[in-house]
mmCIF file of C-alpha atoms in Angstrom:
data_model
loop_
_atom_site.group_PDB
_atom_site.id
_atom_site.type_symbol
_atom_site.label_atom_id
_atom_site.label_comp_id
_atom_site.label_asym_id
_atom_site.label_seq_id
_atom_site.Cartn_x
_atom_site.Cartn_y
_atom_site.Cartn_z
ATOM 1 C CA UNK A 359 58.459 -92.531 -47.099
ATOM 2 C CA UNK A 360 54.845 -92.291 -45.057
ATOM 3 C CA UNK A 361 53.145 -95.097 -46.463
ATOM 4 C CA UNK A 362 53.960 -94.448 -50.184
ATOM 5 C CA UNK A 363 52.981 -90.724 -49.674
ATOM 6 C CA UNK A 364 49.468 -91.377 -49.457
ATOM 7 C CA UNK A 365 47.883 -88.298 -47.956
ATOM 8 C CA UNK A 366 45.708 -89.916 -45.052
ATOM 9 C CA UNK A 367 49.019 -91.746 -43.491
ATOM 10 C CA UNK A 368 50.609 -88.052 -44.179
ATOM 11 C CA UNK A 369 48.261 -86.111 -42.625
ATOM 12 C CA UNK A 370 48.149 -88.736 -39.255
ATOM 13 C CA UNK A 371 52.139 -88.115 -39.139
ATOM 14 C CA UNK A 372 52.243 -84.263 -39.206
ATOM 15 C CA UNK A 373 49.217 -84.447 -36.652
ATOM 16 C CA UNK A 374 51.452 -86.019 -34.384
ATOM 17 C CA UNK A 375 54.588 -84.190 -34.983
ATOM 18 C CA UNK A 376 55.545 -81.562 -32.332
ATOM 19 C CA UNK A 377 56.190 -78.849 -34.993
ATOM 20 C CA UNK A 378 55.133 -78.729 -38.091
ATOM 21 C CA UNK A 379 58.096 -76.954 -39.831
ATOM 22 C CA UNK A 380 59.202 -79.778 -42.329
ATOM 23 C CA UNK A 381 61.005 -80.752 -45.367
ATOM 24 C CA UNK A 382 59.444 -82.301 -47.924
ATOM 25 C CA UNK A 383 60.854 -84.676 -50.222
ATOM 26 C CA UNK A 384 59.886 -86.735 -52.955
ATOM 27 C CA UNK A 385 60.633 -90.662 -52.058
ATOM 28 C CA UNK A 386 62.681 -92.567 -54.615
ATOM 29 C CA UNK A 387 60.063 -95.458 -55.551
ATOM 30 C CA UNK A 388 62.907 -97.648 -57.585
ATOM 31 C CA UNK A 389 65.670 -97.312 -55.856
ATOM 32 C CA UNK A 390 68.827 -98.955 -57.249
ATOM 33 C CA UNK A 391 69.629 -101.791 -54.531
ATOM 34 C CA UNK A 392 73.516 -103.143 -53.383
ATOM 35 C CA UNK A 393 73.410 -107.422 -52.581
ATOM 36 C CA UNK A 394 69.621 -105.904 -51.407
ATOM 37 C CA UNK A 395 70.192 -103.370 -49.517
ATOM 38 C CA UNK A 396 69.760 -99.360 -50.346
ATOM 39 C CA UNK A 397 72.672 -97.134 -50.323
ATOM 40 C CA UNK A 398 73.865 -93.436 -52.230
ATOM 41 C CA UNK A 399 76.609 -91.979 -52.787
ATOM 42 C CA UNK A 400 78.710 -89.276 -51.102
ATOM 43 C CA UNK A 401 80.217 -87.280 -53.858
ATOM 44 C CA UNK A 402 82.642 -84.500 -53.059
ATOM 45 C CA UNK A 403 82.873 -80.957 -54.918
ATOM 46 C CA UNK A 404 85.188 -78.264 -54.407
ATOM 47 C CA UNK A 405 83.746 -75.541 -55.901
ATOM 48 C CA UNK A 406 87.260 -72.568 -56.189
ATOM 49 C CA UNK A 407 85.597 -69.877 -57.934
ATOM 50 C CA UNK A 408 82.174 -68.572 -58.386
ATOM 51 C CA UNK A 409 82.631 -65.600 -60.686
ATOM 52 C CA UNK A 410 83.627 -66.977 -63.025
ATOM 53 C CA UNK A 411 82.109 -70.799 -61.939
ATOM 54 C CA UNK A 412 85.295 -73.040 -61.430
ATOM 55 C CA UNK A 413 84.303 -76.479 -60.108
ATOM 56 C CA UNK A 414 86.141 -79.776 -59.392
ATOM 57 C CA UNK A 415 84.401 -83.188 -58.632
ATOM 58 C CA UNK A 416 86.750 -85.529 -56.539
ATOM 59 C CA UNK A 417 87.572 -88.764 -58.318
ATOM 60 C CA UNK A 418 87.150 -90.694 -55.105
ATOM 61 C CA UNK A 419 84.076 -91.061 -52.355
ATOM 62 C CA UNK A 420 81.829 -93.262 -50.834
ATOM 63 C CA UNK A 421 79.249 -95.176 -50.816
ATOM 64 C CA UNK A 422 77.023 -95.590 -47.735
ATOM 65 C CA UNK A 423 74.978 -98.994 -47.336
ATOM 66 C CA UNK A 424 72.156 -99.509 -45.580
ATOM 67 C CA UNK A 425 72.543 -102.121 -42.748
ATOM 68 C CA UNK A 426 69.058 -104.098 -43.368
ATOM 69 C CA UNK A 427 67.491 -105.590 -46.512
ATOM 70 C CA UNK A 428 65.410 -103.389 -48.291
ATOM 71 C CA UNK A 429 61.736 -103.436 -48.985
ATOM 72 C CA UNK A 430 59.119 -101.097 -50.117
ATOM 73 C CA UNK A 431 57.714 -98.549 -47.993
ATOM 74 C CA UNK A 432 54.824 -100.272 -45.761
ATOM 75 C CA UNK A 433 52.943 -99.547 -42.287
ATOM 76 C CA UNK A 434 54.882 -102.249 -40.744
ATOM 77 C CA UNK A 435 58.585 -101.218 -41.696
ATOM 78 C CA UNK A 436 58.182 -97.352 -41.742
ATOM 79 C CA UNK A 437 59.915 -97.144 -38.660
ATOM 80 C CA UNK A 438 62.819 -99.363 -39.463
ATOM 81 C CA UNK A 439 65.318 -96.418 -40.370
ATOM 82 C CA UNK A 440 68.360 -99.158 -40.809
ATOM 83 C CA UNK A 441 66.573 -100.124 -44.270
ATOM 84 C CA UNK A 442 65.164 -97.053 -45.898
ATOM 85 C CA UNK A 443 67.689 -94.073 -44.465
ATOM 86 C CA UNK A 444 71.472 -94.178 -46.169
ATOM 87 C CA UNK A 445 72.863 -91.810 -43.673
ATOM 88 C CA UNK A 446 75.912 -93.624 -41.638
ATOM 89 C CA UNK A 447 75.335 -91.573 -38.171
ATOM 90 C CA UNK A 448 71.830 -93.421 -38.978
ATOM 91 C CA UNK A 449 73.704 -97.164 -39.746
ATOM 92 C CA UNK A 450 76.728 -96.950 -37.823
ATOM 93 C CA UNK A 451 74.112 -97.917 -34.129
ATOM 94 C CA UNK A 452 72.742 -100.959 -35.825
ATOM 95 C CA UNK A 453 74.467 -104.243 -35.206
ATOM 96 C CA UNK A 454 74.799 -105.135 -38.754
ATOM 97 C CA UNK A 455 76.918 -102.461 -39.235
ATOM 98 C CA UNK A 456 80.056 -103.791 -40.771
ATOM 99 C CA UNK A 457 82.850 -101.234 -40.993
ATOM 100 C CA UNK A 458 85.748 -101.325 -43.536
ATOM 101 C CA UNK A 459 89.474 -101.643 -42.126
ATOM 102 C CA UNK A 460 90.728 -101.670 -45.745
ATOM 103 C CA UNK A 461 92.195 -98.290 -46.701
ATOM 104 C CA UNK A 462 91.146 -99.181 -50.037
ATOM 105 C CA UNK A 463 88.264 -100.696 -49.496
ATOM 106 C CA UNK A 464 89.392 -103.520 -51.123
ATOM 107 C CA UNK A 465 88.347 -106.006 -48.712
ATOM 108 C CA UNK A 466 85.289 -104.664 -48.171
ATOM 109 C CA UNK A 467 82.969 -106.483 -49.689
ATOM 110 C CA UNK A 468 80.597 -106.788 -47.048
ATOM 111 C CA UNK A 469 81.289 -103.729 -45.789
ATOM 112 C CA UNK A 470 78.858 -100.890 -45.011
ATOM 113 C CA UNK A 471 80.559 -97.679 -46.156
ATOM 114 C CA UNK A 472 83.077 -98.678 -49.937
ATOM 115 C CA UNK A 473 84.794 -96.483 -51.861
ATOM 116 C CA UNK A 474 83.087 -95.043 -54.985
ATOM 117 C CA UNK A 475 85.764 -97.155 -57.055
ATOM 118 C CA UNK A 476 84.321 -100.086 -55.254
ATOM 119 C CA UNK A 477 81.015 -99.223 -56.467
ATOM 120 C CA UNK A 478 82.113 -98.859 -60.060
ATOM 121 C CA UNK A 479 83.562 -102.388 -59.846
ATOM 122 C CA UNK A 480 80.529 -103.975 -58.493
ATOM 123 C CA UNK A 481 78.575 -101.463 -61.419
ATOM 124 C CA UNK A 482 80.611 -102.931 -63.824
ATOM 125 C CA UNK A 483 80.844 -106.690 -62.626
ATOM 126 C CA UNK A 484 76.699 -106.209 -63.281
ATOM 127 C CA UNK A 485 77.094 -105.647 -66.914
ATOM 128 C CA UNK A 486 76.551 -101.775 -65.794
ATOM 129 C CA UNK A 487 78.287 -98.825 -67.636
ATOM 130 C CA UNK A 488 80.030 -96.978 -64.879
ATOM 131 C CA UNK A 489 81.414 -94.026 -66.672
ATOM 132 C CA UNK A 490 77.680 -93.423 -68.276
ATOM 133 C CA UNK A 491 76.650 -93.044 -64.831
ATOM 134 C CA UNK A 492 79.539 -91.187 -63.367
ATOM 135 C CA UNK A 493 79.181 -88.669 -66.480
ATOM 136 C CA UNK A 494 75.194 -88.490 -66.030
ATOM 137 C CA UNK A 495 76.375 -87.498 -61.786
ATOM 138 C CA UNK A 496 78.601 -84.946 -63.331
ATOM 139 C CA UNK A 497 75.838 -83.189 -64.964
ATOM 140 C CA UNK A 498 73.623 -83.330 -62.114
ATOM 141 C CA UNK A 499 76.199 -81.550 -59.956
ATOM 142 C CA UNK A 500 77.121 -78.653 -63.168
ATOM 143 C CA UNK A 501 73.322 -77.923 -63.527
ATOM 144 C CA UNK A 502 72.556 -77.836 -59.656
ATOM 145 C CA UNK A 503 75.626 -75.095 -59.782
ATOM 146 C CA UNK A 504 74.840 -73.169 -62.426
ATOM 147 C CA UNK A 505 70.948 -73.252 -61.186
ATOM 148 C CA UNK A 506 72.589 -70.981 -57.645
ATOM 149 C CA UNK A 507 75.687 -69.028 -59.709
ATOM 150 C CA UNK A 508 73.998 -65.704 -59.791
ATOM 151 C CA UNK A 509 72.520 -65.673 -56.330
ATOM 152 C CA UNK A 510 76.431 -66.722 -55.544
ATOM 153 C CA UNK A 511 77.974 -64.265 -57.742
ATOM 154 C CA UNK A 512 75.996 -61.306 -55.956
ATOM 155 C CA UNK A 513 76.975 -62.561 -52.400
ATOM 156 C CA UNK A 514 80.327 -62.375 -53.126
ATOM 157 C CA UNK A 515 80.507 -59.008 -55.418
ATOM 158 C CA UNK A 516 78.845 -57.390 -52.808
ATOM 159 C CA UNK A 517 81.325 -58.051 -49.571
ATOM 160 C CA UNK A 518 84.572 -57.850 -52.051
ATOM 161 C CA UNK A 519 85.774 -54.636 -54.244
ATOM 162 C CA UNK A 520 85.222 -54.590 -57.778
ATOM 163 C CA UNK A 521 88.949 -55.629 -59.167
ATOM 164 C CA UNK A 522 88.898 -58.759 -56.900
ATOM 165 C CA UNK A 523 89.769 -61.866 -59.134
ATOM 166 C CA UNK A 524 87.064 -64.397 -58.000
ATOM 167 C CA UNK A 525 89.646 -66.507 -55.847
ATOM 168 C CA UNK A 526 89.264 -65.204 -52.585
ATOM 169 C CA UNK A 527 87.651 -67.923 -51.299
ATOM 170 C CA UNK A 528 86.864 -71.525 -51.667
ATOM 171 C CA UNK A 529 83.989 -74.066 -50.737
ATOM 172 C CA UNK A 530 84.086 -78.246 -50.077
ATOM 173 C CA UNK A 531 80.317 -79.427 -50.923
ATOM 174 C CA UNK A 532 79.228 -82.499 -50.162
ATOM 175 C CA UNK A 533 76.606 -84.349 -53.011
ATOM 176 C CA UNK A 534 74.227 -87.433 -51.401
ATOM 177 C CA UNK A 535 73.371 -88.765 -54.870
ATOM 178 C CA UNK A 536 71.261 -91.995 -55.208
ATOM 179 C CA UNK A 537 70.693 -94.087 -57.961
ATOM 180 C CA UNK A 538 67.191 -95.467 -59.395
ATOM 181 C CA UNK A 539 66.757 -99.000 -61.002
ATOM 182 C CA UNK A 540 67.278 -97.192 -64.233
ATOM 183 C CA UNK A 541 70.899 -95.849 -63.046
ATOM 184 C CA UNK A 542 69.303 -92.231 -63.594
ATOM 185 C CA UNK A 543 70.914 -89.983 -60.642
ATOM 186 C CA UNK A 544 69.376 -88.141 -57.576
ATOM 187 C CA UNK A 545 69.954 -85.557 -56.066
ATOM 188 C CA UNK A 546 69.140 -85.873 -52.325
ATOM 189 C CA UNK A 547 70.766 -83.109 -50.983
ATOM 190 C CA UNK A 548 74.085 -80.711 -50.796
ATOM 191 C CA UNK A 549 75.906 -80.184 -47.554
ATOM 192 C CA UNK A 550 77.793 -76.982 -47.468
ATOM 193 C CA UNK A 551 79.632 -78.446 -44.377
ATOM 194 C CA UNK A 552 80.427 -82.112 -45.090
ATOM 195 C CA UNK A 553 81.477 -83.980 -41.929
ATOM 196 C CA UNK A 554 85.641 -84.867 -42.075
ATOM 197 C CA UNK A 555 85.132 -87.155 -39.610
ATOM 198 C CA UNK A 556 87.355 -90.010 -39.392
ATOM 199 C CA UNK A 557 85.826 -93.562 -38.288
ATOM 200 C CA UNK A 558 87.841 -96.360 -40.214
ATOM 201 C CA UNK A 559 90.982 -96.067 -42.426
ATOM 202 C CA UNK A 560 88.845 -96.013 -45.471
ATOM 203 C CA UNK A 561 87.825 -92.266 -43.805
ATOM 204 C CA UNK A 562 91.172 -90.754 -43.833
ATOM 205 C CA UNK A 563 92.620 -91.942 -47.255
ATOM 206 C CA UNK A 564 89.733 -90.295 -49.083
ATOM 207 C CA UNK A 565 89.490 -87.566 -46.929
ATOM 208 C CA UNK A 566 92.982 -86.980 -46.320
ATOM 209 C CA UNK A 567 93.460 -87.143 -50.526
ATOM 210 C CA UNK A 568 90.656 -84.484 -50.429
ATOM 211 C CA UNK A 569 91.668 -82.257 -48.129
ATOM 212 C CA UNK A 570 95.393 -82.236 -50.389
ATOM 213 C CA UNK A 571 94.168 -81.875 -53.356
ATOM 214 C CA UNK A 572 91.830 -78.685 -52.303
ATOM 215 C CA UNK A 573 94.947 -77.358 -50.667
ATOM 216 C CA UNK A 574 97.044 -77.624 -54.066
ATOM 217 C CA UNK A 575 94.255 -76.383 -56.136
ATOM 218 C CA UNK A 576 93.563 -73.262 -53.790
ATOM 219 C CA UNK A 577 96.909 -72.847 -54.140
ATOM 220 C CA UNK A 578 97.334 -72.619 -50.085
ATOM 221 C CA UNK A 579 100.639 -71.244 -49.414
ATOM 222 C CA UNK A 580 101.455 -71.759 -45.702
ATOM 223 C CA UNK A 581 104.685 -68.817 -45.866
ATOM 224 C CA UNK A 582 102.370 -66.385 -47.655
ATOM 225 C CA UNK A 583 99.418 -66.895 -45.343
ATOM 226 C CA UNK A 584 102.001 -66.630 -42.090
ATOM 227 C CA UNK A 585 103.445 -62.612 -44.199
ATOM 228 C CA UNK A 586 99.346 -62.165 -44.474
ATOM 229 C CA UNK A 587 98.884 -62.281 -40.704
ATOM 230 C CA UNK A 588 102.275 -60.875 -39.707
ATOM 231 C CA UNK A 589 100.729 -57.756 -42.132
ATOM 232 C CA UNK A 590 97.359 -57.703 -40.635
ATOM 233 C CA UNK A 591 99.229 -57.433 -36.875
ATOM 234 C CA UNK A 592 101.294 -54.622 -37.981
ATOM 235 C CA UNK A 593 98.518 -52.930 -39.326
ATOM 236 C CA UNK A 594 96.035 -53.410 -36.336
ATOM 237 C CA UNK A 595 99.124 -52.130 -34.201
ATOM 238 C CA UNK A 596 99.063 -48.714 -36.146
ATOM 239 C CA UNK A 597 95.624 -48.410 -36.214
ATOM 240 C CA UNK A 598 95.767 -48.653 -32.402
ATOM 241 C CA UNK A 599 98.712 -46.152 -31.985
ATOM 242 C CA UNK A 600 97.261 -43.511 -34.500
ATOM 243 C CA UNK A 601 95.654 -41.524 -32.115
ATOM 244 C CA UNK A 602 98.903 -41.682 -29.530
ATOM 245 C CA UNK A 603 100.639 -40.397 -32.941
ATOM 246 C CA UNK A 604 98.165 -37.368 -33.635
ATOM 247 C CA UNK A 605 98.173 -35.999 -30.195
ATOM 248 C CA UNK A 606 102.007 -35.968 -30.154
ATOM 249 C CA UNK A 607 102.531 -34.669 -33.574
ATOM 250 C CA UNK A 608 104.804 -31.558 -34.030
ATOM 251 C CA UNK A 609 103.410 -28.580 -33.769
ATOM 252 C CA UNK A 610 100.244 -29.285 -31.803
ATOM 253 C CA UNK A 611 101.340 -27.449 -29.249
ATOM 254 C CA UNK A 612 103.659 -23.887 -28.614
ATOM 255 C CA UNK A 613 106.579 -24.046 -26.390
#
């Protein structure tokens, strides 16, 4: 974003930084652009098992907007974050922030935050073919995966015996994916902790249809996790009482 990445306006803004520990990132030139205005996507993974790799991409998500029209990167609009960062916590402060109060997003259409299915209408209403694109995001998100398995597979051999089964524990990602004027997908980042955050009804019906649909694929039994603590108390209890136990075994003692 500094000045096209030219490497005098670089060095000037890490001169004036107060630290210099930074991450770099390459700037998408060609950005694919909403009625004008940059946005990405927010694409949710639950990834159930990494030995073996089980992953599920959520049908639904969103699609963040920027809140002013978009132009290239320039001296005199670096420092207008409402046109070249995505990020709502960024968006939500400006006054052009439009929110959507449609569950659905279906009345949205000026909106700043839709649905991804809103997205694949407007895709499609632009002669665009959505399920090219949404296959092309799919295989961004399996490679990026498979590119951290083993490093994932060793974390979790080495904190869990040998006979475990692989489903012993669970993780929501969340994708920022944009789009360039040739509808090729990038990756921006992966947030191990996506925010659950709820703002607007269009929040909770993804979210909430999220947050279900891990719970039935984990496989989250609410009576078997209750027995699983009950156990865990009982045998805390006993581990505390052993030594009360030892010293008044039979037989320690004559009489």
């Amino acid at each position: 974003l500094v000045a096209g990445g030219r490497e005098e306006a670089v060095a000037k803004v890490l001169r004036e930084m107060d630290t210099p520990n930074v991450v770099a990132q390459h700037y998408l030139a060609r950005p694919l652009l909403v009625h004008g205005y940059k946005f990405d996507m927010r694409i949710y993974v639950l990834v159930l098992s990494c030995d073996p790799l089980r992953v599920f991409i959520f049908h639904e998500g969103l699609a963040r907007i920027c809140t002013e029209k978009y132009s290239k990167p320039k001296p005199d609009n670096l420092a207008v974050a409402y046109m070249h960062l995505t990020n709502y916590a960024v968006n939500k402060h400006n006054e052009h922030f439009v929110a959507n109060q449609s569950a659905e997003g279906s009345e949205g259409g000026d909106a700043s935050k839709w649905t991804l299915a809103q997205l694949a209408a407007h895709m499609t209403e632009q002669g665009h073919d959505w399920e090219a694109i949404w296959g092309r995001i799919q295989q961004l998100v399996i490679k990026s995966l498979c590119s951290v398995q083993p490093v994932l597979r060793n974390n979790y051999r080495s904190v869990l015996p040998p006979d475990n089964d692989g489903f012993s524990c669970f993780e929501i990602l969340g994708y920022d994916i944009m789009l360039d004027r040739d509808l090729r997908p990038w990756l921006i980042e992966v947030n191990h902790s996506p925010s659950f955050n709820i703002d607007s009804p269009l929040d909770l019906a993804i979210k909430e249809q999220l947050i279900t649909d891990t719970i039935e694929l984990a496989r989250i039994d609410p009576k078997l996790i209750a027995r699983a603590k009950k156990a865990e108390k009982r045998a805390a209890a006993g581990r505390l009482l052993e030594p009360l136990q030892k010293k008044k075994a039979p037989g320690a003692e004559g009489g």
